[in-house]
Tab-separated table of C-alpha atoms and ligand atoms in Angstrom:
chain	number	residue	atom	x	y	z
T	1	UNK	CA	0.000	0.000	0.000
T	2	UNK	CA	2.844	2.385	0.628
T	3	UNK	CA	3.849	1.878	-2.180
T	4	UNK	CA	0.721	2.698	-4.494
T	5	UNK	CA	0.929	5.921	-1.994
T	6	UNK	CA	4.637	6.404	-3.305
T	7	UNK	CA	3.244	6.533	-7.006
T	8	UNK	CA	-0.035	8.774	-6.346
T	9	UNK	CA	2.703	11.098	-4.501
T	10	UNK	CA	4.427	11.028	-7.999
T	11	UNK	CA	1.719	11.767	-10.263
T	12	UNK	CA	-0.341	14.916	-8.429
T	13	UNK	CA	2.998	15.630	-5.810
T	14	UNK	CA	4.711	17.896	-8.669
T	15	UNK	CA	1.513	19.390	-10.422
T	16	UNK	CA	0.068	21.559	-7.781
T	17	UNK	CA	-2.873	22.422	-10.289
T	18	UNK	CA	-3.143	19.415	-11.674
T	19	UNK	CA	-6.498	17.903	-10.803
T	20	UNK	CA	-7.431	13.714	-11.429
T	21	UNK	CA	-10.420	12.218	-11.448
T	22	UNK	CA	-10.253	9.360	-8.754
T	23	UNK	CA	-11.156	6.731	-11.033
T	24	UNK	CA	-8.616	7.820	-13.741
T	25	UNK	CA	-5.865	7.888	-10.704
T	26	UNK	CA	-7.178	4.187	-10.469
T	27	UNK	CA	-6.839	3.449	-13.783
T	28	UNK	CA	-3.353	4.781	-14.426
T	29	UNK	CA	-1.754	3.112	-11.441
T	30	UNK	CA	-3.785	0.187	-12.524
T	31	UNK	CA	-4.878	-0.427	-8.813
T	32	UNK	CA	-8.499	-0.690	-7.529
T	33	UNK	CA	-10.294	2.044	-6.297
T	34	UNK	CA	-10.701	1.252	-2.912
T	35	UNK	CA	-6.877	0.727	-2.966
T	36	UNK	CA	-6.597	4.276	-4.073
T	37	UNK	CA	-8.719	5.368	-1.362
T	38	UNK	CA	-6.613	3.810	1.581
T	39	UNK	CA	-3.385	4.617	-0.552
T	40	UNK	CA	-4.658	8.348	-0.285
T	41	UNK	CA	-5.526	8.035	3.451
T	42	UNK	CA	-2.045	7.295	4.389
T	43	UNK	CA	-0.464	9.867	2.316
T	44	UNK	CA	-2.898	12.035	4.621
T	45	UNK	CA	-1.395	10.367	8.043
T	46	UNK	CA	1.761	10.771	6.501
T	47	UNK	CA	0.997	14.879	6.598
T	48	UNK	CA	0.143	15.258	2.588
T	49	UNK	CA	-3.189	17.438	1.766
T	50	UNK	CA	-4.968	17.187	-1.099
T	51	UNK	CA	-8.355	19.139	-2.192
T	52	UNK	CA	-11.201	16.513	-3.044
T	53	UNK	CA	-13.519	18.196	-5.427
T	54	UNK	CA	-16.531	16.173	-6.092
T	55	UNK	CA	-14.417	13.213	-7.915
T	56	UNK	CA	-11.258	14.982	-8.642
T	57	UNK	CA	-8.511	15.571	-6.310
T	58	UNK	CA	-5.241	18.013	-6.346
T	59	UNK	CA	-2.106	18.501	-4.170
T	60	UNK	CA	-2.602	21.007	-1.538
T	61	UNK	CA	1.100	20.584	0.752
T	62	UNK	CA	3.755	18.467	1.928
T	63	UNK	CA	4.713	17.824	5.304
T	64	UNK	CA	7.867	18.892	6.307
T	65	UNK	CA	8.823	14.932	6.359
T	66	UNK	CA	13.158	14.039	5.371
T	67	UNK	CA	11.972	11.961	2.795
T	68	UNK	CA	13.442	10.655	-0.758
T	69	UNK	CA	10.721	12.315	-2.800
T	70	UNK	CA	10.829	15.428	-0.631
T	71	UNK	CA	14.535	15.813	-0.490
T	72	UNK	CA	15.506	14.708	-4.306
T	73	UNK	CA	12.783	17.213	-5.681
T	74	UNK	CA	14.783	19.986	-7.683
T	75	UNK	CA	18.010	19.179	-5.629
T	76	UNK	CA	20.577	21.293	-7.322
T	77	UNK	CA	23.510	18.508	-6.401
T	78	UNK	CA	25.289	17.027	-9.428
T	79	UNK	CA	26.253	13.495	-7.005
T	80	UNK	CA	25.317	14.554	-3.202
T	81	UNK	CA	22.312	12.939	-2.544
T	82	UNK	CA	21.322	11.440	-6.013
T	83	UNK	CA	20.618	7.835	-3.800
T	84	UNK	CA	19.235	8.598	-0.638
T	85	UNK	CA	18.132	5.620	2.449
T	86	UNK	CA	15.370	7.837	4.056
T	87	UNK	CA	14.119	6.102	7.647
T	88	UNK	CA	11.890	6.770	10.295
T	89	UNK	CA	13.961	5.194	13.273
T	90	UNK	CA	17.295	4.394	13.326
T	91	UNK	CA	20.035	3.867	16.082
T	92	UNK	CA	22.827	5.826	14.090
T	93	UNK	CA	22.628	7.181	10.068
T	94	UNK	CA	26.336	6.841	10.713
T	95	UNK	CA	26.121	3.176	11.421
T	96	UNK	CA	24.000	2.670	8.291
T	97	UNK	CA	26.059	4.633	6.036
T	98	UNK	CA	28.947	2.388	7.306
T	99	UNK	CA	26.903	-0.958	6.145
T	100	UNK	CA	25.997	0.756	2.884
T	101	UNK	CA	29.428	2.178	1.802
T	102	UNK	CA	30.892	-2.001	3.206
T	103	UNK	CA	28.236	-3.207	0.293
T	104	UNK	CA	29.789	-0.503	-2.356
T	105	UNK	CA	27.696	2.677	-2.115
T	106	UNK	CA	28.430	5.349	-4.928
T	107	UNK	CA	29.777	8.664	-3.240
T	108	UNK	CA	27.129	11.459	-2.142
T	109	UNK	CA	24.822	8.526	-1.238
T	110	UNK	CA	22.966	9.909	1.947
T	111	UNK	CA	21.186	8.317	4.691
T	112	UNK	CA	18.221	10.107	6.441
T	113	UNK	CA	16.805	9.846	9.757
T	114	UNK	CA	13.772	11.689	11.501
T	115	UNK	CA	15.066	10.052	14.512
T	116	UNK	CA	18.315	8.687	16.441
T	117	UNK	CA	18.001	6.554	19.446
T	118	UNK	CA	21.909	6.228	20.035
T	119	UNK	CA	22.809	9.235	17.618
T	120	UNK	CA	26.816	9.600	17.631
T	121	UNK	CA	28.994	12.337	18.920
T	122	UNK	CA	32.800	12.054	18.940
T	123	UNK	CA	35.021	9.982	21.591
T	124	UNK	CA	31.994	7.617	22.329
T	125	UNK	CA	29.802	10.847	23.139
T	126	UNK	CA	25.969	10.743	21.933
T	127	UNK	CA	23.669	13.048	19.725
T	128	UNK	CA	20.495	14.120	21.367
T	129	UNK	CA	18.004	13.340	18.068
T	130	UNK	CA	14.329	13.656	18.662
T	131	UNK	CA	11.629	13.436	16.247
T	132	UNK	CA	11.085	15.250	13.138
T	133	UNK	CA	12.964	17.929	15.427
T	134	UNK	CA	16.598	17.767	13.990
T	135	UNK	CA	18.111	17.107	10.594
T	136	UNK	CA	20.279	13.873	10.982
T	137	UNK	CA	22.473	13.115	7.752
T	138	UNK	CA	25.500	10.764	6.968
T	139	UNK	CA	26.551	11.653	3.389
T	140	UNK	CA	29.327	8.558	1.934
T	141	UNK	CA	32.340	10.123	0.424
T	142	UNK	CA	34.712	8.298	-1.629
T	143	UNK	CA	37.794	10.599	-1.768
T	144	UNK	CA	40.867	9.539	-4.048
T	145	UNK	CA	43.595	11.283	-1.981
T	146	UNK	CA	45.551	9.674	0.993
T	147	UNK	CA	44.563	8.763	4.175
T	148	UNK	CA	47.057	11.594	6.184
T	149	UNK	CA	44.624	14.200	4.394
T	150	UNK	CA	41.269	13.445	5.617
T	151	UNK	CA	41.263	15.083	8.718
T	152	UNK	CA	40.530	18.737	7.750
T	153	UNK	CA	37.226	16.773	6.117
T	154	UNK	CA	35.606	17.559	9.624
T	155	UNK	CA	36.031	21.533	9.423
T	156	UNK	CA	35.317	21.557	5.646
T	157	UNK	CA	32.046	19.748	6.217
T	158	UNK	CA	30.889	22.120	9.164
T	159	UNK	CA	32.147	24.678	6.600
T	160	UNK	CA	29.070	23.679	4.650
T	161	UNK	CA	26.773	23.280	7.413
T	162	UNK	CA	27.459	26.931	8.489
T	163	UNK	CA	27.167	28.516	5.246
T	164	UNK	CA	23.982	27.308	4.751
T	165	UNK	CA	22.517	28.027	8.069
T	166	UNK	CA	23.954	31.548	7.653
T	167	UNK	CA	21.081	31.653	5.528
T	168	UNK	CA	18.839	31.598	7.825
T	169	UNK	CA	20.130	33.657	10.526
T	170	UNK	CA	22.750	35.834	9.207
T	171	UNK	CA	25.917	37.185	11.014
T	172	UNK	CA	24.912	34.570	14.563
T	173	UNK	CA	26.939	31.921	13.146
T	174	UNK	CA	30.541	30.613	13.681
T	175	UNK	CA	32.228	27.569	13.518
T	176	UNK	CA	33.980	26.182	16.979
T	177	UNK	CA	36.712	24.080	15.857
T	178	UNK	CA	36.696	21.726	14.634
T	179	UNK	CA	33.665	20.278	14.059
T	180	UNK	CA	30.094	22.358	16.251
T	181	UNK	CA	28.447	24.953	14.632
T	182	UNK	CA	27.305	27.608	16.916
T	183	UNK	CA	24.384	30.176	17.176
T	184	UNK	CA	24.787	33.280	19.577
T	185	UNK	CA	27.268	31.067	21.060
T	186	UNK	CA	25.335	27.588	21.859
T	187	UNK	CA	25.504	24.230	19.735
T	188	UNK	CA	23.274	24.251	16.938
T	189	UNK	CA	24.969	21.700	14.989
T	190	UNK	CA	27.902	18.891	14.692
T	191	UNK	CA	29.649	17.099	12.605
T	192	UNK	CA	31.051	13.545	13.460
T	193	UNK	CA	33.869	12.106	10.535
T	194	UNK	CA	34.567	8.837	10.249
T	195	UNK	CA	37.383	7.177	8.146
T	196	UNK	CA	37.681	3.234	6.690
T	197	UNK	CA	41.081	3.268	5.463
T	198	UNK	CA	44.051	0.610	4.930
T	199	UNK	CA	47.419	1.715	4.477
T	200	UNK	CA	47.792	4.585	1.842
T	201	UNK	CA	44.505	3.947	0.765
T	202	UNK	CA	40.520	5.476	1.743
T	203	UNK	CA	38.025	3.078	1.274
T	204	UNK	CA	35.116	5.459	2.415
T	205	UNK	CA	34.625	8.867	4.442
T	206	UNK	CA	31.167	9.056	6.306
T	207	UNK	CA	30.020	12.882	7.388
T	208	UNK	CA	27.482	12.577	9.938
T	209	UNK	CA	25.837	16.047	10.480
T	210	UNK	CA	23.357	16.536	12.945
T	211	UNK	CA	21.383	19.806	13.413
T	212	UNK	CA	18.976	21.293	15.530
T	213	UNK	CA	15.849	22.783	13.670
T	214	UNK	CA	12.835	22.579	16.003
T	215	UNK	CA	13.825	22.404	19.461
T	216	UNK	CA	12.047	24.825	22.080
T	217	UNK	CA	14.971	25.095	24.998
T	218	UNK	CA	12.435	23.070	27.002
T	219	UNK	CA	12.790	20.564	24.071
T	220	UNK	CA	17.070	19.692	25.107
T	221	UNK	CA	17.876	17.560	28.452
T	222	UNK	CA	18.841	19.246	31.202
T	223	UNK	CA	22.355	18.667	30.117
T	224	UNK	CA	22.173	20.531	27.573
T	225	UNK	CA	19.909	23.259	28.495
T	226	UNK	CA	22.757	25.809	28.950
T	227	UNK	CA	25.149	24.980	25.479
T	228	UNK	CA	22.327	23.817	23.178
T	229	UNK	CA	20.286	25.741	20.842
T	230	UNK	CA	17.909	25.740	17.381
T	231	UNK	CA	17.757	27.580	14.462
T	232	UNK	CA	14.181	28.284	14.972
T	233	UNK	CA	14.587	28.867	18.739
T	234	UNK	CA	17.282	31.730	17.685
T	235	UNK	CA	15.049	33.299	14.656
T	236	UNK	CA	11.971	32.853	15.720
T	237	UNK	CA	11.071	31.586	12.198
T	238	UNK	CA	9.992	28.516	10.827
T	239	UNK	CA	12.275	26.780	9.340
T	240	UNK	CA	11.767	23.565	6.820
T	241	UNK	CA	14.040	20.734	7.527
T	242	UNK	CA	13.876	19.578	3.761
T	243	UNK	CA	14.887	22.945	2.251
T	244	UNK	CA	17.505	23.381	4.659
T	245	UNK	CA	19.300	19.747	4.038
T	246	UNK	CA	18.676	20.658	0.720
T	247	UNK	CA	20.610	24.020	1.369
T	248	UNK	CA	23.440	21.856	3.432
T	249	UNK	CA	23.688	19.386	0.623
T	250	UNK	CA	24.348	21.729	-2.171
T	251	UNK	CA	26.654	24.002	0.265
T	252	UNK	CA	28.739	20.594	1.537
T	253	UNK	CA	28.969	19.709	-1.974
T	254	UNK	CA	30.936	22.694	-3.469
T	255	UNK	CA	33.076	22.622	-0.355
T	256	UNK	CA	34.135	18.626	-0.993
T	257	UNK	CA	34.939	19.843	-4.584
T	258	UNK	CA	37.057	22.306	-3.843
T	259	UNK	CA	38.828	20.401	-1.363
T	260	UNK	CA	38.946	17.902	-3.468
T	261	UNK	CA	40.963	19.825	-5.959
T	262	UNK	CA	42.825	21.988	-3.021
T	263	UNK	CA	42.194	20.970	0.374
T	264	UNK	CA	41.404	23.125	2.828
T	265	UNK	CA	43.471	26.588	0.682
T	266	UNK	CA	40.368	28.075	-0.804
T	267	UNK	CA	38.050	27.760	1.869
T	268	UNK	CA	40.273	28.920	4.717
T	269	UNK	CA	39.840	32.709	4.610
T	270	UNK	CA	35.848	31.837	5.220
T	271	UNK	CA	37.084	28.970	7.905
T	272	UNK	CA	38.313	31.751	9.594
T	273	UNK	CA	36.053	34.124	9.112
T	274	UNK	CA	33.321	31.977	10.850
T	275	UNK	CA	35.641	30.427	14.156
T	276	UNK	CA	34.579	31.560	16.932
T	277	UNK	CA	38.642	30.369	18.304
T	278	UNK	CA	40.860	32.670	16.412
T	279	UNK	CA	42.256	35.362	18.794
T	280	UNK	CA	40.868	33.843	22.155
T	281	UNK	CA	42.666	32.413	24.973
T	282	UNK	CA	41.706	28.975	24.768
T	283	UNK	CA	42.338	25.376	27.084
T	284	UNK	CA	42.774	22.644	24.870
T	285	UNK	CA	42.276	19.812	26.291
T	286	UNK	CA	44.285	16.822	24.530
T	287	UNK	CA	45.263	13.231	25.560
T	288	UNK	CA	44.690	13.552	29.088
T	289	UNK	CA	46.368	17.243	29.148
T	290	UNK	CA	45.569	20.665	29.385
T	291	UNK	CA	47.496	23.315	27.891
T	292	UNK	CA	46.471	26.735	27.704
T	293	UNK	CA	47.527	29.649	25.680
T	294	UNK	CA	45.921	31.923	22.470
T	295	UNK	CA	44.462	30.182	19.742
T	296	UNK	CA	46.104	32.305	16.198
T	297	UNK	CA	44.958	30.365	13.000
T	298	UNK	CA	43.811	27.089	11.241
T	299	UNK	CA	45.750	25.825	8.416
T	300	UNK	CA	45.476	24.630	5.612
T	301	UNK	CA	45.155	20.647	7.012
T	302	UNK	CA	42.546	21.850	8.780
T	303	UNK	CA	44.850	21.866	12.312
T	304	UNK	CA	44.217	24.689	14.872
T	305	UNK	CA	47.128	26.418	15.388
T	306	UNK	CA	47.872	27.635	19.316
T	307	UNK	CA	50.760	29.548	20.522
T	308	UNK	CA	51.396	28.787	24.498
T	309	UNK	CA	54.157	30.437	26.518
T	310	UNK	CA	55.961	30.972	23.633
T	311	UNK	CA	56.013	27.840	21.365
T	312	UNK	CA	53.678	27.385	18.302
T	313	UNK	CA	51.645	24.393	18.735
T	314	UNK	CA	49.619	22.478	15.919
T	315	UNK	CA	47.012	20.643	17.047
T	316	UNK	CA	44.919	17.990	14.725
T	317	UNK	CA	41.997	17.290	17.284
T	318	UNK	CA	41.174	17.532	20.916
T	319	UNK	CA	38.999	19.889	23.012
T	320	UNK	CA	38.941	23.421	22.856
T	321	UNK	CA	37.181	25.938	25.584
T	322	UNK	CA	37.495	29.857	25.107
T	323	UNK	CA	39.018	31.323	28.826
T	324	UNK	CA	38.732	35.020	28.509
T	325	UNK	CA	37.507	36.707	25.503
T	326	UNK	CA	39.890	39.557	24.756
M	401	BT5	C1	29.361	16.130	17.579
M	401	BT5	O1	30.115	15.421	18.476
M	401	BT5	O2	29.011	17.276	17.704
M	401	BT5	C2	28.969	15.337	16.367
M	401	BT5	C3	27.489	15.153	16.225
M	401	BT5	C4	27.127	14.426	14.968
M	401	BT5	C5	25.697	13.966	14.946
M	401	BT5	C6	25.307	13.378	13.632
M	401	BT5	S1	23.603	13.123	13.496
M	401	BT5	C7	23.801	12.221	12.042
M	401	BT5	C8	25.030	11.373	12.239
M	401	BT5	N1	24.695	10.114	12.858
M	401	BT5	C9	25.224	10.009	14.091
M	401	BT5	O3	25.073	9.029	14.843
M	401	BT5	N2	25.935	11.096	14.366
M	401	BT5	C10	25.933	12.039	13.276
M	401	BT5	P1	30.827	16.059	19.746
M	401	BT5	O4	31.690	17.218	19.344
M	401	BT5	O5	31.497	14.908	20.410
M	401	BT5	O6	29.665	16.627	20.616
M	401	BT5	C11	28.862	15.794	21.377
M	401	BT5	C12	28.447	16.600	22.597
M	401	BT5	O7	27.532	17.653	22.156
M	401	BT5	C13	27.673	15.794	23.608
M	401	BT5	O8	28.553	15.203	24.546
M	401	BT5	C14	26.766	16.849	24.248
M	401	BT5	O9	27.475	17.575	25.225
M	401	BT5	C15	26.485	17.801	23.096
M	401	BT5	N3	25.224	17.464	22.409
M	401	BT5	C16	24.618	16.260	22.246
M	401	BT5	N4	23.502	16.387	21.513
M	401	BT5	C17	23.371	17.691	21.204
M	401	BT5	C18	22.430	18.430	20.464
M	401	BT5	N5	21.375	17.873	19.853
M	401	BT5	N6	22.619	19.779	20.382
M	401	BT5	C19	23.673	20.386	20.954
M	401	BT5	N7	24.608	19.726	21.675
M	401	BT5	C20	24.467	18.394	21.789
């Protein structure tokens, strides 16, 4: 039945004035009428309207629902998200991704999730994911260059993120190396890398992004309450979750290109034009130690670069908190 509700969604879904008689619907899809009718009836519990005019019917709206015939329509990607796995439930889009790429997924494959029950961070860490709240993504990424220069993959892709939730609130966001995207200063989004790789050689990249859309601050834990925030909860507008990933896909796409082609070397000035590091005194926290000192500039492998008491550290990953802001 889903699927006779899959092709109805294709035939009136694109055609907003398009109106069908009920029977012809039946005919076309070659499916009986009363099939139609319950076809039609979950398309309305999945949050589709149509307008039922005596014995024709039109598309009225979509729900804002992360799903393959929401996100492909006129997605201006030339690979990113050209297959997409689009589920309801799932422990991790990052675990999924993993099994997909294992079986030989093409690159910009994406997985979809309206919900996470043991959503990723980094170091073992978890991603709060309610429903239909958040966007949670894992795009595959078959790079051709060596394993030594995937790690500035993680600020490239929040890169992306940022860029396109700039769009929505302009001049409140900045990147926090080297992977959360902030708004007014609390977590709005992250981005969790992960690398299969043998030798010289990368079999896969998986970027899991997770971002907060919906959430009222009543909506986070209590443990996050203080750090965590939405990009509706900061605008006060609402926002779509499709046309957004759409946004994030397009945006993370042109940033993979480039790096592609140059690493990090083109999109550093705007890397550092968005961190919310540069210029602070910052702790970094890293293996066990703490060192403190002022955080000056990211290079081009993506590294932050910290000058302590003196001596110019580079620093690949670890944990950064601002001290004083100057
Ligand atoms: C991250 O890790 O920020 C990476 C998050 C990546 C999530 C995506 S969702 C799609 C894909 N599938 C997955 O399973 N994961 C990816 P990290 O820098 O380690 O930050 C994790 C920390 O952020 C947690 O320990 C919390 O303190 C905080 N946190 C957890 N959920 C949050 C949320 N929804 N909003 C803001 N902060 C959160």
């Amino acid at each position: 039945m889903e699927q006779l509700a899959d092709r109805i969604l294709l035939l009136l879904r694109f055609q907003p004035k398009r109106k069908i008689e009920i029977n012809d619907l039946s005919k076309k899809l070659k499916a009986e009428l009363p099939n139609v009718k319950a076809a039609l009836k979950i398309l309305n519990e999945w949050g589709y309207k149509f307008l039922q005019d005596k014995n024709k019917i039109s598309f009225v709206s979509a729900p804002d629902i992360l799903s393959a015939t929401e996100i492909s329509h006129q997605l201006k990607t030339k690979f990113t998200g050209k297959v997409i796995h689009s589920f309801n439930t799932v422990k991790s889009t990052n675990d999924i991704a993993h099994q997909l790429a294992d079986k030989g997924a093409v690159e910009g494959t994406i997985v979809t999730a309206e919900k996470q029950t043991l959503g990723k961070g980094r170091l073992g860490r978890s991603w709060h994911s309610p429903e239909k709240m958040g966007i949670y993504v894992s795009i595959i990424l078959r790079p051709k260059f060596t394993p030594d220069q995937a790690p500035g993959l993680s600020i490239m892709s929040a890169l992306g993120v940022a860029e396109a939730m700039n769009e929505y609130a302009p001049k409140k966001v900045q990147i926090k190396w080297p992977n959360d995207i902030l708004i007014n200063g609390r977590k709005a989004a992250g981005v969790l890398t992960e690398l299969s790789a043998e030798k010289n050689k990368i079999n896969y990249v998986i970027a899991g992004i997770g971002i907060n859309v919906k959430q009222s601050q009543s909506g986070f834990p209590l443990n996050l309450s203080g750090t965590a925030t939405s990009l509706q909860q900061e605008t006060g507008k609402e926002i779509s979750r499709v046309e957004l990933l759409k946004l994030v896909l397009v945006n993370f796409e042109k940033e993979y290109l480039r790096y592609r082609k140059n690493q990090l070397i083109k999109s550093l000035p705007r890397i550092r034009k968005w961190s919310s590091l540069l210029n602070q005194e910052v702790t970094l926290q890293w293996n066990g130690a703490a060192v403190t000192g002022t955080a000056v500039d990211i290079d081009r492998s993506g590294s932050l670069i910290i000058i302590s008491k003196g001596n110019r550290m580079s620093v690949s990953s670890g944990e950064v908190t601002v001290v004083k802001k100057q």
